[in-house]
mmCIF file of C-alpha atoms in Angstrom:
data_model
loop_
_atom_site.group_PDB
_atom_site.id
_atom_site.type_symbol
_atom_site.label_atom_id
_atom_site.label_comp_id
_atom_site.label_asym_id
_atom_site.label_seq_id
_atom_site.Cartn_x
_atom_site.Cartn_y
_atom_site.Cartn_z
ATOM 1 C CA MET X 1 70.067 75.469 136.367
ATOM 2 C CA PRO X 2 70.750 79.341 135.579
ATOM 3 C CA LYS X 3 69.295 81.742 138.375
ATOM 4 C CA GLY X 4 66.206 83.227 136.859
ATOM 5 C CA LEU X 5 65.140 80.167 134.773
ATOM 6 C CA LYS X 6 62.821 77.270 135.306
ATOM 7 C CA GLN X 7 63.288 74.284 133.411
ATOM 8 C CA THR X 8 60.045 73.336 131.341
ATOM 9 C CA SER X 9 61.195 70.416 129.126
ATOM 10 C CA SER X 10 63.385 67.278 129.357
ATOM 11 C CA LEU X 11 66.471 67.014 127.076
ATOM 12 C CA ILE X 12 65.831 67.978 123.444
ATOM 13 C CA VAL X 13 68.158 67.174 120.678
ATOM 14 C CA ILE X 14 67.830 69.173 117.457
ATOM 15 C CA GLY X 15 69.814 68.236 114.583
ATOM 16 C CA ALA X 16 70.312 70.257 111.029
ATOM 17 C CA ARG X 17 72.425 70.066 108.153
ATOM 18 C CA PHE X 18 73.168 72.791 105.479
ATOM 19 C CA ALA X 19 75.381 72.888 102.265
ATOM 20 C CA GLU X 20 77.074 75.589 100.438
ATOM 21 C CA SER X 21 75.016 77.161 97.545
ATOM 22 C CA ALA X 22 78.129 76.768 95.418
ATOM 23 C CA PRO X 23 81.748 75.770 96.221
ATOM 24 C CA ASN X 24 83.700 78.062 98.385
ATOM 25 C CA THR X 25 80.526 80.280 99.002
ATOM 26 C CA PHE X 26 79.481 81.511 102.397
ATOM 27 C CA THR X 27 75.942 80.079 103.123
ATOM 28 C CA GLN X 28 73.869 80.429 106.164
ATOM 29 C CA GLY X 29 70.893 78.291 107.437
ATOM 30 C CA ARG X 30 68.238 79.178 109.823
ATOM 31 C CA VAL X 31 66.711 76.507 112.347
ATOM 32 C CA ASP X 32 63.603 77.636 114.184
ATOM 33 C CA LEU X 33 63.560 76.713 117.892
ATOM 34 C CA GLN X 34 59.810 77.403 118.193
ATOM 35 C CA LEU X 35 59.951 79.010 121.313
ATOM 36 C CA ASN X 36 57.155 80.911 122.911
ATOM 37 C CA PRO X 37 58.037 84.607 123.610
ATOM 38 C CA LEU X 38 54.763 85.336 125.412
ATOM 39 C CA ASP X 39 55.919 82.776 128.067
ATOM 40 C CA ASN X 40 59.438 84.204 128.165
ATOM 41 C CA GLU X 41 60.730 80.854 126.830
ATOM 42 C CA VAL X 42 64.477 80.295 126.168
ATOM 43 C CA PHE X 43 66.730 77.461 124.961
ATOM 44 C CA VAL X 44 69.453 76.448 127.269
ATOM 45 C CA VAL X 45 72.144 74.793 125.170
ATOM 46 C CA GLN X 46 73.940 72.015 127.178
ATOM 47 C CA ALA X 47 76.327 70.538 124.384
ATOM 48 C CA ILE X 48 76.833 70.856 120.693
ATOM 49 C CA ASP X 49 78.347 68.457 118.207
ATOM 50 C CA LEU X 50 79.268 70.291 115.119
ATOM 51 C CA GLU X 51 80.873 68.593 112.043
ATOM 52 C CA GLY X 52 82.293 70.060 108.742
ATOM 53 C CA ALA X 53 82.464 68.178 105.552
ATOM 54 C CA LEU X 54 86.028 66.952 104.658
ATOM 55 C CA PRO X 55 87.531 69.412 102.205
ATOM 56 C CA ASP X 56 88.899 68.258 98.730
ATOM 57 C CA ALA X 57 92.484 66.923 98.489
ATOM 58 C CA VAL X 58 93.744 69.105 95.661
ATOM 59 C CA ALA X 59 97.694 68.764 94.988
ATOM 60 C CA GLY X 60 99.391 72.009 95.873
ATOM 61 C CA VAL X 61 96.230 73.753 97.009
ATOM 62 C CA ASP X 62 95.331 74.639 100.664
ATOM 63 C CA THR X 63 91.623 73.621 101.038
ATOM 64 C CA SER X 64 89.261 74.042 104.200
ATOM 65 C CA ALA X 65 85.706 73.473 105.169
ATOM 66 C CA GLN X 66 84.481 75.625 107.946
ATOM 67 C CA VAL X 67 80.971 75.505 109.844
ATOM 68 C CA ALA X 68 79.899 77.747 112.801
ATOM 69 C CA LEU X 69 76.635 77.806 114.945
ATOM 70 C CA THR X 70 75.476 80.981 116.096
ATOM 71 C CA THR X 71 72.655 82.540 117.976
ATOM 72 C CA THR X 72 72.198 85.413 115.411
ATOM 73 C CA SER X 73 72.334 85.809 111.717
ATOM 74 C CA GLN X 74 75.769 86.507 110.313
ATOM 75 C CA THR X 75 77.106 87.943 106.966
ATOM 76 C CA ALA X 76 80.373 86.144 107.246
ATOM 77 C CA LEU X 77 81.941 83.149 109.112
ATOM 78 C CA PRO X 78 82.305 84.305 112.805
ATOM 79 C CA PHE X 79 85.291 83.859 115.147
ATOM 80 C CA LEU X 80 84.770 81.887 118.373
ATOM 81 C CA SER X 81 85.613 85.014 120.103
ATOM 82 C CA ASP X 82 82.339 86.607 118.722
ATOM 83 C CA THR X 83 79.720 87.154 121.258
ATOM 84 C CA ASN X 84 77.014 85.022 119.603
ATOM 85 C CA CYS X 85 79.119 82.202 118.459
ATOM 86 C CA LEU X 86 78.556 79.009 120.246
ATOM 87 C CA ALA X 87 80.595 76.547 118.278
ATOM 88 C CA ILE X 88 83.104 76.425 115.433
ATOM 89 C CA ASN X 89 84.745 73.543 113.382
ATOM 90 C CA ASN X 90 87.389 73.858 111.078
ATOM 91 C CA VAL X 91 88.845 70.805 108.818
ATOM 92 C CA SER X 92 91.528 71.835 106.495
ATOM 93 C CA ILE X 93 94.210 70.151 104.376
ATOM 94 C CA ARG X 94 97.703 72.015 103.888
ATOM 95 C CA ALA X 95 98.910 71.285 100.504
ATOM 96 C CA GLY X 96 100.691 74.316 99.471
ATOM 97 C CA GLY X 97 103.995 73.360 97.728
ATOM 98 C CA PHE X 98 103.395 69.656 98.026
ATOM 99 C CA VAL X 99 102.771 67.567 94.831
ATOM 100 C CA ASP X 100 100.402 65.169 96.895
ATOM 101 C CA GLY X 101 97.188 66.006 98.548
ATOM 102 C CA GLY X 102 98.848 67.307 101.699
ATOM 103 C CA VAL X 103 98.326 66.883 105.458
ATOM 104 C CA GLY X 104 94.792 67.266 107.041
ATOM 105 C CA PHE X 105 94.207 69.020 110.343
ATOM 106 C CA GLU X 106 91.138 69.567 112.366
ATOM 107 C CA THR X 107 90.135 72.286 114.925
ATOM 108 C CA SER X 108 86.793 72.633 117.017
ATOM 109 C CA SER X 109 85.613 74.555 119.842
ATOM 110 C CA MET X 110 84.332 73.072 123.082
ATOM 111 C CA ASN X 111 81.492 71.095 122.182
ATOM 112 C CA SER X 112 80.188 70.267 125.697
ATOM 113 C CA PRO X 113 80.829 72.000 128.801
ATOM 114 C CA PRO X 114 83.510 71.175 131.437
ATOM 115 C CA THR X 115 81.779 69.603 134.854
ATOM 116 C CA ALA X 116 82.364 73.022 136.252
ATOM 117 C CA LEU X 117 79.861 74.601 133.757
ATOM 118 C CA ASP X 118 76.084 74.163 133.747
ATOM 119 C CA TYR X 119 75.734 75.076 130.126
ATOM 120 C CA LEU X 120 77.206 76.561 126.977
ATOM 121 C CA GLY X 121 74.634 79.170 126.205
ATOM 122 C CA ILE X 122 71.224 80.597 126.465
ATOM 123 C CA ILE X 123 69.319 81.222 123.159
ATOM 124 C CA ALA X 124 66.560 83.726 123.971
ATOM 125 C CA THR X 125 65.312 84.526 120.273
ATOM 126 C CA ASN X 126 63.281 82.015 118.271
ATOM 127 C CA ASP X 127 66.107 80.625 116.091
ATOM 128 C CA PHE X 128 69.812 79.734 115.566
ATOM 129 C CA PHE X 129 71.967 79.808 112.461
ATOM 130 C CA ILE X 130 74.486 77.620 110.828
ATOM 131 C CA GLN X 131 77.226 79.190 108.800
ATOM 132 C CA VAL X 132 79.232 76.935 106.041
ATOM 133 C CA GLU X 133 82.078 78.112 103.919
ATOM 134 C CA GLY X 134 84.792 76.314 102.065
ATOM 135 C CA ALA X 135 88.017 77.496 100.637
ATOM 136 C CA GLY X 136 89.987 76.067 97.482
ATOM 137 C CA ASN X 137 87.371 73.110 96.901
ATOM 138 C CA LEU X 138 86.241 71.817 93.769
ATOM 139 C CA THR X 139 82.768 70.804 95.261
ATOM 140 C CA ALA X 140 80.199 72.502 97.685
ATOM 141 C CA LYS X 141 80.802 71.538 101.283
ATOM 142 C CA SER X 142 78.298 71.136 104.195
ATOM 143 C CA GLY X 143 78.007 71.340 107.858
ATOM 144 C CA THR X 144 75.978 69.223 110.343
ATOM 145 C CA CYS X 145 75.121 69.989 113.954
ATOM 146 C CA LYS X 146 73.407 68.282 116.703
ATOM 147 C CA MET X 147 72.317 70.646 119.729
ATOM 148 C CA TYR X 148 71.345 69.153 123.195
ATOM 149 C CA GLY X 149 69.478 71.346 125.853
ATOM 150 C CA TYR X 150 66.265 72.057 127.242
ATOM 151 C CA ARG X 151 63.361 74.632 127.203
ATOM 152 C CA ALA X 152 63.292 77.045 130.245
ATOM 153 C CA ARG X 153 60.928 79.935 131.306
ATOM 154 C CA ALA X 154 62.691 83.101 132.416
ATOM 155 C CA ASP X 155 61.541 85.723 134.813
ATOM 156 C CA ALA X 156 60.558 88.896 132.949
ATOM 157 C CA SER X 157 63.574 90.816 133.776
ATOM 158 C CA VAL X 158 66.039 88.087 132.843
ATOM 159 C CA TYR X 159 64.226 87.492 129.527
ATOM 160 C CA ALA X 160 64.298 91.111 128.633
ATOM 161 C CA ALA X 161 68.081 91.268 129.343
ATOM 162 C CA LEU X 162 68.880 88.036 127.276
ATOM 163 C CA VAL X 163 66.887 89.214 124.200
ATOM 164 C CA GLN X 164 68.430 92.584 124.412
ATOM 165 C CA SER X 165 71.871 91.240 124.743
ATOM 166 C CA GLU X 166 71.683 88.664 122.032
ATOM 167 C CA VAL X 167 70.054 91.201 119.536
ATOM 168 C CA LEU X 168 72.369 94.163 120.184
ATOM 169 C CA SER X 169 75.378 92.098 120.226
ATOM 170 C CA SER X 170 74.689 90.816 116.634
#
């Protein structure tokens, strides 16, 4: 348990799915956590399972489907190194120069913490965001997530610092 926090719920599992508004178009979805800011309530993220749709296999064309989960709204797909990015999944097919559909690859961020960590992140504002974007695809792609964690109440100073850090780093 992070210092300055008191757990107020048991394990909560939140699932969400968002699709591109059109093929190869950045699209973002918002998921409301329904936190109570009057009680300094936060969400402690223990694990994330993030999955992107399979990209289209188009002969001679590199295709990909990327999905990310962040604590703040984004205008483009984030990098894992971005402060408010909690998880990323990238599925790609490398087919440039091939006459067939190419070879598939997948990369993902750490979806659950190793035993040395208690949590992946703390969401202090009322929602989180899922971003989806494909490249070179013929059809719109989607992203799905399951986020595991619990609600906690933060001390006033800890809550103020968490909210300020999250909002100012967006």
